[in-house]
C-alpha cells in the first residue's frame, strides 16, 4: 500500500494526528502537504502529551522520515520552536525534511491576517491569525518567499523587498493606527506592525532562520518518489478538513488551501496513481472553530457534554469549539470528495453518558424541500434544518474497550448505522486520547 492519504471529513480537529501516528507504524515516511501552523495535533504517547503545529505526526517514530511538503506554508520561528521543544523532551528531529519549494509565512502576513479580520468586523472568518491566508495569497501572486530563498542572501533580500513594496499601503495604514494608539495612551495591539518590519531587519532575521533550518531542507518530492518506487508506504497527512477546503468548503469560511486527498499530489509532488488508500477521519459528533454555517450545531446540555468531555478547545488558538451532532449529509459529501476508502471514527467515548444520540440523515430547506445531498448554494445551506435519526445512548464509559465485542451493542449499532448510511467501512474507532485506546473493527489487531 505505497501511498496512503489521511484527511479530515468535517471542519478539522477530528483527531487526524492520532490516526496518522497509529498508521505510521507501517510507513517509512509521513508527509504534510498543505496548511501551516493553523493546524494543531495532540498525541498522547507513553503518558506524555505532545502538541505539534507544523511537524508531521510521525515524528515520535524514530525510524520514519517526517516531511513538510511544498504545499505547506511555514512560519520558520514556529518551526524552530517546535524543533527545540522536541529536543527538550528527548525526541530527535534528525528525520525531519523540509521542502525547498514550501512558502514562508512572514511577519507581515501575520499582521495582515489580523488586520483583515478586524476590518471584516461581524463578517470575519474567525481565522487562526497565523498569516495563512496572506501567505497563500502571496504564493498565488508570485510574491512569496520560499524556503530555498533562505539560503541565498541576495535573492532573499530582493524577494522581501518586492513583497514589502506591494504591502506598503496596508502596512502604512497599520503604522498610522499604532501611532494613534500610542498618542491616546492605549495599549498597542498586535495587529499593528512593529519596528522589525523593515527590509534589513527582516532579511537578517530570516537569514538566521535559514542557517538553522539548512540541515533539514531538501527536494522532498524526490524523497517521496524514492520511498514509493521502493514499495514502501508513504502517508500523506492532511490538516484541516473537507468542509474547510478553499474550493469545496463553506467559502469564504474556509482555510486558504485544499485539505482534500487530491491536494496531496500537488502539495507533495506525487501523482494520483501513487495514492492507493484514503482514510477519512470523522469525529463521532461534530465541531467547528471560527465562523460559518454548521447545520447540526447545538447549544444545549448535549452540546455542553461534548464540549466538556471532549475538551473541545482549539489546539492552536485555545478557542472553544462549536459542538453538534454527526452530520451524515456533510459526511457523504466529504467522503466522495476525498475518494475515501475507509473511515476512522474518533472520540466515541465522548458520546458515552448521553441518554440519546442524534445523527443528521437529511436536511430540510427553508422552503420545505428534502435535501439528501450537501447543497451547492451556500444560501440554501445557511437556511437548512437537519432531520435526525435518534439512537439510545451507550452507558457511561467505553474508553476501556479494545475489541468490537467490548463495545455495548448500542455503540456497535451507532457505528454500523454510520458505515451503512455513507457506504464506507468504519475500520478504526478511537475511544480515548491514548495510543492504545483504539478498536480495529475487523478484530485484526
Ligand atoms: P485560517 O486557516 O487560519 O486562515 O482560518 C480559516 C478558517 O479555518 C477558520 O474558521 C479557522 O478556525 C479554520 N481552521 C484553520 N485551521 C484549523 C484547524 O486545524 N482546525 C479547525 N479549524 C481550523
CSV table of C-alpha atoms and ligand atoms in Angstrom, one decimal:
chain,number,residue,atom,x,y,z
A,1,UNK,CA,0.0,0.0,0.0
A,2,UNK,CA,2.5,2.6,-1.0
A,3,UNK,CA,0.5,5.9,-0.8
A,4,UNK,CA,-2.0,6.5,2.0
A,5,UNK,CA,-3.8,9.8,2.5
A,6,UNK,CA,-5.3,10.6,5.9
A,7,UNK,CA,-7.7,13.5,5.7
A,8,UNK,CA,-10.4,15.3,7.8
A,9,UNK,CA,-14.0,14.8,6.8
A,10,UNK,CA,-15.6,17.6,8.9
A,11,UNK,CA,-14.3,21.0,10.0
A,12,UNK,CA,-11.0,19.9,11.3
A,13,UNK,CA,-9.9,18.7,14.8
A,14,UNK,CA,-11.1,15.2,14.0
A,15,UNK,CA,-8.0,13.6,15.6
A,16,UNK,CA,-6.1,13.0,12.4
A,17,UNK,CA,-2.8,13.2,14.4
A,18,UNK,CA,-3.6,10.2,16.4
A,19,UNK,CA,-4.7,8.2,13.4
A,20,UNK,CA,-1.6,9.2,11.5
A,21,UNK,CA,0.6,8.3,14.4
A,22,UNK,CA,-1.1,4.8,14.5
A,23,UNK,CA,-0.9,4.1,10.8
A,24,UNK,CA,2.7,5.5,10.7
A,25,UNK,CA,3.8,2.2,12.3
A,26,UNK,CA,3.7,0.6,8.9
A,27,UNK,CA,5.0,3.5,6.9
A,28,UNK,CA,8.5,4.8,6.1
A,29,UNK,CA,7.6,8.5,5.6
A,30,UNK,CA,4.9,10.9,6.8
A,31,UNK,CA,4.3,13.9,4.6
A,32,UNK,CA,2.3,17.1,5.3
A,33,UNK,CA,1.0,18.6,2.1
A,34,UNK,CA,-0.9,21.8,3.0
A,35,UNK,CA,-1.8,24.2,5.7
A,36,UNK,CA,0.6,25.6,8.2
A,37,UNK,CA,0.7,26.3,11.9
A,38,UNK,CA,-3.1,26.9,11.8
A,39,UNK,CA,-3.2,23.2,12.4
A,40,UNK,CA,-2.6,21.6,15.7
A,41,UNK,CA,-2.4,18.0,16.6
A,42,UNK,CA,-2.2,16.4,20.0
A,43,UNK,CA,-0.7,13.0,20.5
A,44,UNK,CA,-0.6,11.2,23.8
A,45,UNK,CA,2.4,8.8,23.9
A,46,UNK,CA,3.7,6.9,26.9
A,47,UNK,CA,1.6,9.2,29.2
A,48,UNK,CA,3.2,12.3,27.7
A,49,UNK,CA,1.1,14.8,25.7
A,50,UNK,CA,2.8,16.3,22.6
A,51,UNK,CA,1.3,19.2,20.7
A,52,UNK,CA,2.5,19.9,17.1
A,53,UNK,CA,1.5,22.6,14.7
A,54,UNK,CA,3.9,22.1,11.7
A,55,UNK,CA,5.9,18.9,12.4
A,56,UNK,CA,4.2,15.8,11.0
A,57,UNK,CA,2.6,13.4,13.5
A,58,UNK,CA,5.1,10.6,12.7
A,59,UNK,CA,8.0,12.4,14.5
A,60,UNK,CA,7.6,10.2,17.6
A,61,UNK,CA,8.6,7.2,15.5
A,62,UNK,CA,12.4,7.2,15.4
A,63,UNK,CA,12.8,5.4,12.1
A,64,UNK,CA,10.3,7.4,9.9
A,65,UNK,CA,11.1,10.3,7.7
A,66,UNK,CA,8.9,13.3,8.6
A,67,UNK,CA,8.4,15.6,5.7
A,68,UNK,CA,7.0,19.1,5.4
A,69,UNK,CA,6.0,19.2,1.7
A,70,UNK,CA,6.0,22.0,-0.8
A,71,UNK,CA,2.2,22.7,-0.3
A,72,UNK,CA,2.7,23.8,3.4
A,73,UNK,CA,3.3,27.4,4.4
A,74,UNK,CA,6.0,27.6,7.1
A,75,UNK,CA,6.5,30.1,9.8
A,76,UNK,CA,10.2,29.4,10.5
A,77,UNK,CA,10.2,30.8,14.0
A,78,UNK,CA,7.3,28.5,15.0
A,79,UNK,CA,9.0,25.5,13.3
A,80,UNK,CA,12.3,26.2,15.1
A,81,UNK,CA,10.4,26.4,18.4
A,82,UNK,CA,8.9,23.0,17.7
A,83,UNK,CA,12.2,21.5,16.9
A,84,UNK,CA,13.7,22.8,20.1
A,85,UNK,CA,10.6,21.6,22.0
A,86,UNK,CA,11.2,18.1,20.6
A,87,UNK,CA,14.8,18.1,21.7
A,88,UNK,CA,13.9,19.2,25.2
A,89,UNK,CA,11.7,16.1,25.6
A,90,UNK,CA,14.3,13.8,24.1
A,91,UNK,CA,12.8,13.4,20.7
A,92,UNK,CA,15.3,13.7,17.9
A,93,UNK,CA,14.4,16.0,14.9
A,94,UNK,CA,17.0,14.2,12.7
A,95,UNK,CA,14.4,12.7,10.4
A,96,UNK,CA,12.7,15.9,9.6
A,97,UNK,CA,12.9,17.1,6.0
A,98,UNK,CA,11.6,20.4,4.7
A,99,UNK,CA,10.7,21.1,1.0
A,100,UNK,CA,12.9,23.8,-0.6
A,101,UNK,CA,9.8,24.8,-2.5
A,102,UNK,CA,7.5,25.4,0.5
A,103,UNK,CA,6.5,29.1,1.1
A,104,UNK,CA,7.3,31.1,4.2
A,105,UNK,CA,5.0,32.9,6.4
A,106,UNK,CA,6.5,36.4,7.0
A,107,UNK,CA,5.7,38.7,9.9
A,108,UNK,CA,3.6,41.0,7.6
A,109,UNK,CA,1.4,38.0,6.7
A,110,UNK,CA,0.5,37.6,10.4
A,111,UNK,CA,-0.2,41.3,10.7
A,112,UNK,CA,-2.3,41.4,7.6
A,113,UNK,CA,-4.3,38.3,8.7
A,114,UNK,CA,-5.3,40.1,11.9
A,115,UNK,CA,-5.9,43.4,10.3
A,116,UNK,CA,-8.1,41.9,7.6
A,117,UNK,CA,-10.1,40.1,10.3
A,118,UNK,CA,-10.6,43.3,12.3
A,119,UNK,CA,-11.6,45.1,9.1
A,120,UNK,CA,-14.3,42.5,8.4
A,121,UNK,CA,-15.8,43.0,11.8
A,122,UNK,CA,-19.0,40.9,12.1
A,123,UNK,CA,-18.2,39.2,8.8
A,124,UNK,CA,-14.8,38.0,10.0
A,125,UNK,CA,-13.8,34.4,9.1
A,126,UNK,CA,-12.5,33.6,12.5
A,127,UNK,CA,-9.1,32.7,11.2
A,128,UNK,CA,-6.3,31.5,13.4
A,129,UNK,CA,-4.5,34.7,12.7
A,130,UNK,CA,-1.3,32.9,11.9
A,131,UNK,CA,-0.9,34.6,8.5
A,132,UNK,CA,-2.1,31.5,6.5
A,133,UNK,CA,-4.4,33.3,4.0
A,134,UNK,CA,-2.0,36.2,3.2
A,135,UNK,CA,0.9,33.7,2.7
A,136,UNK,CA,-1.0,31.6,0.3
A,137,UNK,CA,-2.2,34.9,-1.4
A,138,UNK,CA,1.4,35.9,-2.0
A,139,UNK,CA,2.2,32.4,-3.3
A,140,UNK,CA,-0.6,32.8,-5.9
A,141,UNK,CA,0.5,36.4,-6.7
A,142,UNK,CA,4.1,35.1,-7.2
A,143,UNK,CA,5.2,37.4,-4.4
A,144,UNK,CA,6.0,34.6,-2.0
A,145,UNK,CA,9.3,33.9,-0.3
A,146,UNK,CA,10.3,30.2,-0.4
A,147,UNK,CA,12.3,28.1,1.9
A,148,UNK,CA,15.2,27.8,-0.7
A,149,UNK,CA,15.4,31.7,-0.7
A,150,UNK,CA,16.7,31.5,2.9
A,151,UNK,CA,19.9,30.0,1.6
A,152,UNK,CA,20.7,32.9,-0.8
A,153,UNK,CA,21.0,36.3,0.8
A,154,UNK,CA,20.8,38.3,-2.4
A,155,UNK,CA,17.6,36.6,-3.6
A,156,UNK,CA,16.1,36.7,-0.1
A,157,UNK,CA,16.6,40.5,0.2
A,158,UNK,CA,15.2,41.1,-3.3
A,159,UNK,CA,12.1,38.9,-2.7
A,160,UNK,CA,11.4,40.6,0.7
A,161,UNK,CA,11.8,44.0,-0.9
A,162,UNK,CA,9.3,43.2,-3.7
A,163,UNK,CA,6.8,41.7,-1.3
A,164,UNK,CA,7.1,44.6,1.1
A,165,UNK,CA,6.6,47.1,-1.7
A,166,UNK,CA,3.3,45.6,-2.6
A,167,UNK,CA,2.1,45.9,1.0
A,168,UNK,CA,3.3,49.4,1.8
A,169,UNK,CA,-0.2,50.9,1.7
A,170,UNK,CA,-1.7,48.4,4.1
A,171,UNK,CA,1.3,48.5,6.4
A,172,UNK,CA,1.3,52.3,6.4
A,173,UNK,CA,-2.3,52.3,7.5
A,174,UNK,CA,-1.4,50.0,10.3
A,175,UNK,CA,1.6,52.2,11.4
A,176,UNK,CA,-0.7,55.2,11.5
A,177,UNK,CA,-3.0,53.3,13.7
A,178,UNK,CA,-0.1,52.3,16.0
A,179,UNK,CA,0.9,55.9,16.4
A,180,UNK,CA,-2.6,56.9,17.1
A,181,UNK,CA,-2.9,54.3,19.8
A,182,UNK,CA,0.4,55.4,21.3
A,183,UNK,CA,-0.8,59.0,21.4
A,184,UNK,CA,-4.1,58.1,23.0
A,185,UNK,CA,-2.2,56.1,25.6
A,186,UNK,CA,-4.0,52.9,24.5
A,187,UNK,CA,-2.2,49.6,24.7
A,188,UNK,CA,-0.8,48.7,21.2
A,189,UNK,CA,-2.5,45.7,19.7
A,190,UNK,CA,-0.5,43.0,17.9
A,191,UNK,CA,-2.2,43.7,14.6
A,192,UNK,CA,0.0,46.8,14.1
A,193,UNK,CA,3.5,46.5,12.7
A,194,UNK,CA,6.4,46.8,15.0
A,195,UNK,CA,9.9,48.0,14.2
A,196,UNK,CA,11.0,44.6,12.9
A,197,UNK,CA,9.2,45.3,9.7
A,198,UNK,CA,12.0,46.9,7.6
A,199,UNK,CA,13.9,45.2,4.8
A,200,UNK,CA,17.2,44.9,6.7
A,201,UNK,CA,15.8,43.5,9.9
A,202,UNK,CA,13.6,41.1,8.1
A,203,UNK,CA,16.4,39.8,5.9
A,204,UNK,CA,18.8,39.3,8.8
A,205,UNK,CA,16.1,37.5,10.9
A,206,UNK,CA,15.2,35.2,8.0
A,207,UNK,CA,18.8,34.5,7.1
A,208,UNK,CA,19.4,33.4,10.6
A,209,UNK,CA,16.4,31.1,10.4
A,210,UNK,CA,17.9,29.7,7.1
A,211,UNK,CA,21.2,28.8,8.8
A,212,UNK,CA,19.3,26.9,11.5
A,213,UNK,CA,17.0,25.1,9.1
A,214,UNK,CA,19.5,24.3,6.4
A,215,UNK,CA,20.3,20.7,7.6
A,216,UNK,CA,16.6,19.8,7.0
A,217,UNK,CA,16.0,21.5,3.6
A,218,UNK,CA,15.8,19.2,0.6
A,219,UNK,CA,13.9,18.1,-2.5
A,220,UNK,CA,11.1,16.4,-0.7
A,221,UNK,CA,9.2,15.3,-3.8
A,222,UNK,CA,12.2,13.2,-4.9
A,223,UNK,CA,12.3,11.8,-1.4
A,224,UNK,CA,8.7,10.6,-1.7
A,225,UNK,CA,9.4,9.1,-5.1
A,226,UNK,CA,12.3,7.1,-3.7
A,227,UNK,CA,10.1,5.6,-1.0
A,228,UNK,CA,7.1,4.9,-3.2
A,229,UNK,CA,9.2,3.4,-6.0
A,230,UNK,CA,10.8,1.0,-3.5
A,231,UNK,CA,7.3,-0.1,-2.5
A,232,UNK,CA,7.5,1.5,0.9
A,233,UNK,CA,4.4,3.2,2.4
A,234,UNK,CA,4.2,6.9,2.5
A,235,UNK,CA,1.5,8.6,4.5
A,236,UNK,CA,0.1,12.0,3.3
A,237,UNK,CA,-1.2,13.7,6.4
A,238,UNK,CA,-3.9,16.3,5.8
A,239,UNK,CA,-4.5,19.3,8.1
A,240,UNK,CA,-7.9,21.0,8.5
A,241,UNK,CA,-10.7,19.2,6.5
A,242,UNK,CA,-13.0,18.9,3.5
A,243,UNK,CA,-15.6,21.5,4.7
A,244,UNK,CA,-12.7,24.0,5.2
A,245,UNK,CA,-11.4,23.3,1.7
A,246,UNK,CA,-10.8,26.5,-0.3
A,247,UNK,CA,-12.7,25.2,-3.3
A,248,UNK,CA,-15.2,22.7,-1.8
A,249,UNK,CA,-15.8,24.0,1.7
A,250,UNK,CA,-18.2,26.6,3.0
A,251,UNK,CA,-16.4,29.6,1.3
A,252,UNK,CA,-15.4,32.2,2.5
A,253,UNK,CA,-15.4,30.5,5.9
A,254,UNK,CA,-12.6,28.2,4.9
A,255,UNK,CA,-8.9,27.9,5.1
A,256,UNK,CA,-6.7,29.1,2.2
A,257,UNK,CA,-5.5,25.7,1.0
A,258,UNK,CA,-7.0,22.4,-0.2
A,259,UNK,CA,-7.2,19.8,2.6
A,260,UNK,CA,-8.8,17.1,0.4
A,261,UNK,CA,-6.9,14.0,-0.6
A,262,UNK,CA,-6.5,15.1,-4.2
A,263,UNK,CA,-4.3,18.0,-3.0
A,264,UNK,CA,-1.7,15.6,-1.6
A,265,UNK,CA,-0.5,15.2,-5.1
A,266,UNK,CA,0.3,18.9,-5.8
A,267,UNK,CA,1.3,19.5,-2.2
A,268,UNK,CA,3.8,16.7,-2.0
A,269,UNK,CA,4.8,16.3,-5.7
A,270,UNK,CA,3.4,12.8,-6.4
A,271,UNK,CA,0.8,11.6,-8.9
A,272,UNK,CA,-2.8,10.4,-8.3
A,273,UNK,CA,-1.8,6.8,-9.0
A,274,UNK,CA,0.6,6.9,-6.1
A,275,UNK,CA,-2.2,7.1,-3.6
A,276,UNK,CA,-3.9,3.8,-3.0
A,277,UNK,CA,-5.8,4.3,0.2
A,278,UNK,CA,-7.7,7.3,1.6
A,279,UNK,CA,-8.6,7.3,5.2
A,280,UNK,CA,-11.2,9.8,6.2
A,281,UNK,CA,-11.2,10.8,9.9
A,282,UNK,CA,-14.5,11.6,11.4
A,283,UNK,CA,-15.3,12.5,15.0
A,284,UNK,CA,-18.3,10.7,16.4
A,285,UNK,CA,-20.0,14.1,16.6
A,286,UNK,CA,-19.2,17.4,15.0
A,287,UNK,CA,-17.2,20.5,15.9
A,288,UNK,CA,-16.2,23.7,14.2
A,289,UNK,CA,-14.0,26.7,15.2
A,290,UNK,CA,-14.5,30.0,13.6
A,291,UNK,CA,-17.5,31.4,11.7
A,292,UNK,CA,-19.6,29.8,9.0
A,293,UNK,CA,-22.6,27.5,8.6
A,294,UNK,CA,-22.8,24.5,10.8
A,295,UNK,CA,-26.3,22.8,10.4
A,296,UNK,CA,-26.1,20.4,13.3
A,297,UNK,CA,-24.8,22.8,15.8
A,298,UNK,CA,-26.4,22.6,19.3
A,299,UNK,CA,-26.1,24.8,22.3
A,300,UNK,CA,-28.0,22.6,24.8
A,301,UNK,CA,-27.0,20.2,27.5
A,302,UNK,CA,-25.7,17.6,25.0
A,303,UNK,CA,-23.5,20.3,23.4
A,304,UNK,CA,-22.0,21.2,26.7
A,305,UNK,CA,-21.4,17.5,27.4
A,306,UNK,CA,-19.4,17.2,24.1
A,307,UNK,CA,-17.5,20.4,24.8
A,308,UNK,CA,-16.5,19.4,28.4
A,309,UNK,CA,-16.0,15.7,28.0
A,310,UNK,CA,-14.3,16.1,24.6
A,311,UNK,CA,-12.1,19.1,25.8
A,312,UNK,CA,-13.3,20.9,22.7
A,313,UNK,CA,-10.9,23.9,22.7
A,314,UNK,CA,-8.6,24.6,19.8
A,315,UNK,CA,-5.0,23.2,20.0
A,316,UNK,CA,-3.7,26.3,18.2
A,317,UNK,CA,-5.8,29.2,19.5
A,318,UNK,CA,-7.4,27.8,22.6
A,319,UNK,CA,-10.8,29.0,21.3
A,320,UNK,CA,-13.9,27.0,22.4
A,321,UNK,CA,-15.1,24.8,19.5
A,322,UNK,CA,-18.8,24.9,18.5
A,323,UNK,CA,-20.3,21.4,19.0
A,324,UNK,CA,-23.1,19.5,17.3
A,325,UNK,CA,-24.4,16.1,16.2
A,326,UNK,CA,-22.8,14.0,13.5
A,327,UNK,CA,-24.0,15.1,10.1
A,328,UNK,CA,-24.2,12.3,7.5
A,329,UNK,CA,-25.2,14.6,4.7
A,330,UNK,CA,-22.0,16.5,5.0
A,331,UNK,CA,-20.0,13.3,5.7
A,332,UNK,CA,-21.2,11.7,2.5
A,333,UNK,CA,-20.1,14.8,0.6
A,334,UNK,CA,-16.7,14.7,2.2
A,335,UNK,CA,-16.3,11.0,1.6
A,336,UNK,CA,-17.0,11.4,-2.1
A,337,UNK,CA,-14.8,14.5,-2.5
A,338,UNK,CA,-11.9,12.6,-1.0
A,339,UNK,CA,-12.5,9.2,-2.7
A,340,UNK,CA,-12.5,7.8,0.9
A,341,UNK,CA,-11.8,4.1,1.2
A,342,UNK,CA,-12.1,3.7,5.0
A,343,UNK,CA,-13.2,5.8,7.9
A,344,UNK,CA,-11.6,6.2,11.3
A,345,UNK,CA,-14.1,7.3,13.9
A,346,UNK,CA,-12.6,9.2,16.8
A,347,UNK,CA,-13.8,10.2,20.2
A,348,UNK,CA,-16.6,7.7,20.5
A,349,UNK,CA,-16.0,7.7,24.3
A,350,UNK,CA,-17.2,11.3,24.4
A,351,UNK,CA,-20.7,10.3,23.5
A,352,UNK,CA,-20.9,7.8,26.4
A,353,UNK,CA,-23.0,9.3,29.2
A,354,UNK,CA,-25.7,10.8,26.9
A,355,UNK,CA,-29.2,9.3,27.1
A,356,UNK,CA,-29.9,9.9,23.4
A,357,UNK,CA,-27.6,10.3,20.4
A,358,UNK,CA,-28.8,12.0,17.3
A,359,UNK,CA,-27.4,11.8,13.7
A,360,UNK,CA,-28.5,14.1,10.9
A,361,UNK,CA,-29.6,12.0,7.9
A,362,UNK,CA,-31.0,14.7,5.6
A,363,UNK,CA,-31.7,18.4,5.5
A,364,UNK,CA,-35.0,20.2,5.0
A,365,UNK,CA,-34.7,23.5,3.2
A,366,UNK,CA,-36.4,26.7,4.3
A,367,UNK,CA,-39.0,26.1,1.5
A,368,UNK,CA,-39.6,22.6,2.8
A,369,UNK,CA,-37.7,20.6,0.2
A,370,UNK,CA,-35.9,17.4,1.4
A,371,UNK,CA,-32.2,17.5,0.7
A,372,UNK,CA,-30.2,14.3,0.7
A,373,UNK,CA,-27.2,15.9,-0.8
A,374,UNK,CA,-25.0,18.7,0.5
A,375,UNK,CA,-26.5,21.8,-1.2
A,376,UNK,CA,-24.2,23.5,-3.7
A,377,UNK,CA,-25.6,27.0,-2.9
A,378,UNK,CA,-24.4,28.4,0.4
A,379,UNK,CA,-27.6,30.4,0.9
A,380,UNK,CA,-29.5,27.2,1.0
A,381,UNK,CA,-27.0,25.6,3.4
A,382,UNK,CA,-27.4,28.6,5.8
A,383,UNK,CA,-31.2,28.0,5.9
A,384,UNK,CA,-31.4,24.2,6.3
A,385,UNK,CA,-32.8,22.3,9.2
A,386,UNK,CA,-31.3,18.9,9.8
A,387,UNK,CA,-33.5,15.9,10.3
A,388,UNK,CA,-32.3,13.4,12.7
A,389,UNK,CA,-32.4,9.7,13.5
A,390,UNK,CA,-32.2,9.0,17.2
A,391,UNK,CA,-30.2,6.3,19.0
A,392,UNK,CA,-30.2,5.1,22.6
A,393,UNK,CA,-27.1,6.1,24.5
A,394,UNK,CA,-24.5,3.5,25.3
A,395,UNK,CA,-23.8,3.7,29.0
A,396,UNK,CA,-21.3,5.8,30.9
A,397,UNK,CA,-17.9,4.7,29.5
A,398,UNK,CA,-16.4,2.9,26.6
A,399,UNK,CA,-12.8,4.0,27.0
A,400,UNK,CA,-11.6,0.6,28.1
A,401,UNK,CA,-13.0,-1.2,25.0
A,402,UNK,CA,-10.2,-2.6,22.8
A,403,UNK,CA,-12.2,-5.1,20.6
A,404,UNK,CA,-15.5,-4.7,18.9
A,405,UNK,CA,-17.0,-7.2,21.3
A,406,UNK,CA,-16.1,-5.0,24.2
A,407,UNK,CA,-18.4,-2.3,23.0
A,408,UNK,CA,-22.1,-2.2,24.1
A,409,UNK,CA,-24.5,-3.2,21.4
A,410,UNK,CA,-25.9,0.4,21.2
A,411,UNK,CA,-22.4,1.7,20.4
A,412,UNK,CA,-21.8,-1.0,17.7
A,413,UNK,CA,-25.3,-0.2,16.3
A,414,UNK,CA,-24.3,3.5,16.0
A,415,UNK,CA,-21.1,2.7,14.2
A,416,UNK,CA,-22.8,0.2,11.8
A,417,UNK,CA,-25.5,2.8,11.0
A,418,UNK,CA,-22.9,5.4,10.1
A,419,UNK,CA,-21.0,2.9,8.0
A,420,UNK,CA,-24.1,1.6,6.1
A,421,UNK,CA,-25.5,5.1,5.5
A,422,UNK,CA,-22.3,6.5,4.0
A,423,UNK,CA,-21.3,3.3,2.2
A,424,UNK,CA,-17.7,3.2,3.6
A,425,UNK,CA,-16.5,0.9,6.4
A,426,UNK,CA,-15.6,2.3,9.7
A,427,UNK,CA,-12.3,0.4,10.1
A,428,UNK,CA,-11.0,2.0,13.2
A,429,UNK,CA,-12.7,3.5,16.3
A,430,UNK,CA,-11.0,5.8,18.9
A,431,UNK,CA,-12.2,5.5,22.5
A,432,UNK,CA,-9.8,7.9,24.2
A,433,UNK,CA,-6.7,10.0,23.6
A,434,UNK,CA,-4.1,7.3,24.4
A,435,UNK,CA,-2.3,5.5,21.5
A,436,UNK,CA,-3.7,2.1,22.7
A,437,UNK,CA,-7.3,3.4,23.0
A,438,UNK,CA,-8.4,2.2,19.6
A,439,UNK,CA,-10.5,-0.7,18.2
A,440,UNK,CA,-9.8,-2.3,14.8
A,441,UNK,CA,-13.3,-3.1,13.8
A,442,UNK,CA,-12.3,-6.2,11.8
A,443,UNK,CA,-10.8,-7.5,15.1
A,444,UNK,CA,-7.4,-7.9,13.3
A,445,UNK,CA,-5.2,-6.2,15.9
B,1,LIG,P1,-7.0,30.1,8.7
B,1,LIG,O1,-6.7,28.7,8.2
B,1,LIG,O2,-6.2,30.5,9.9
B,1,LIG,O3,-7.0,31.1,7.6
B,1,LIG,O4,-8.5,30.1,9.2
B,1,LIG,C1,-9.6,29.9,8.3
B,1,LIG,C2,-10.7,29.0,9.0
B,1,LIG,O5,-10.2,27.7,9.1
B,1,LIG,C3,-11.1,29.5,10.4
B,1,LIG,O6,-12.5,29.2,10.6
B,1,LIG,C4,-10.3,28.6,11.3
B,1,LIG,O7,-10.9,28.4,12.6
B,1,LIG,C5,-10.3,27.3,10.5
B,1,LIG,N1,-9.2,26.4,10.8
B,1,LIG,C6,-7.9,26.5,10.3
B,1,LIG,N2,-7.1,25.5,10.8
B,1,LIG,C7,-7.9,24.8,11.5
B,1,LIG,C8,-7.7,23.5,12.2
B,1,LIG,O8,-6.6,23.0,12.3
B,1,LIG,N3,-8.8,23.0,12.9
B,1,LIG,C9,-10.0,23.6,12.8
B,1,LIG,N4,-10.3,24.7,12.2
B,1,LIG,C10,-9.2,25.3,11.5
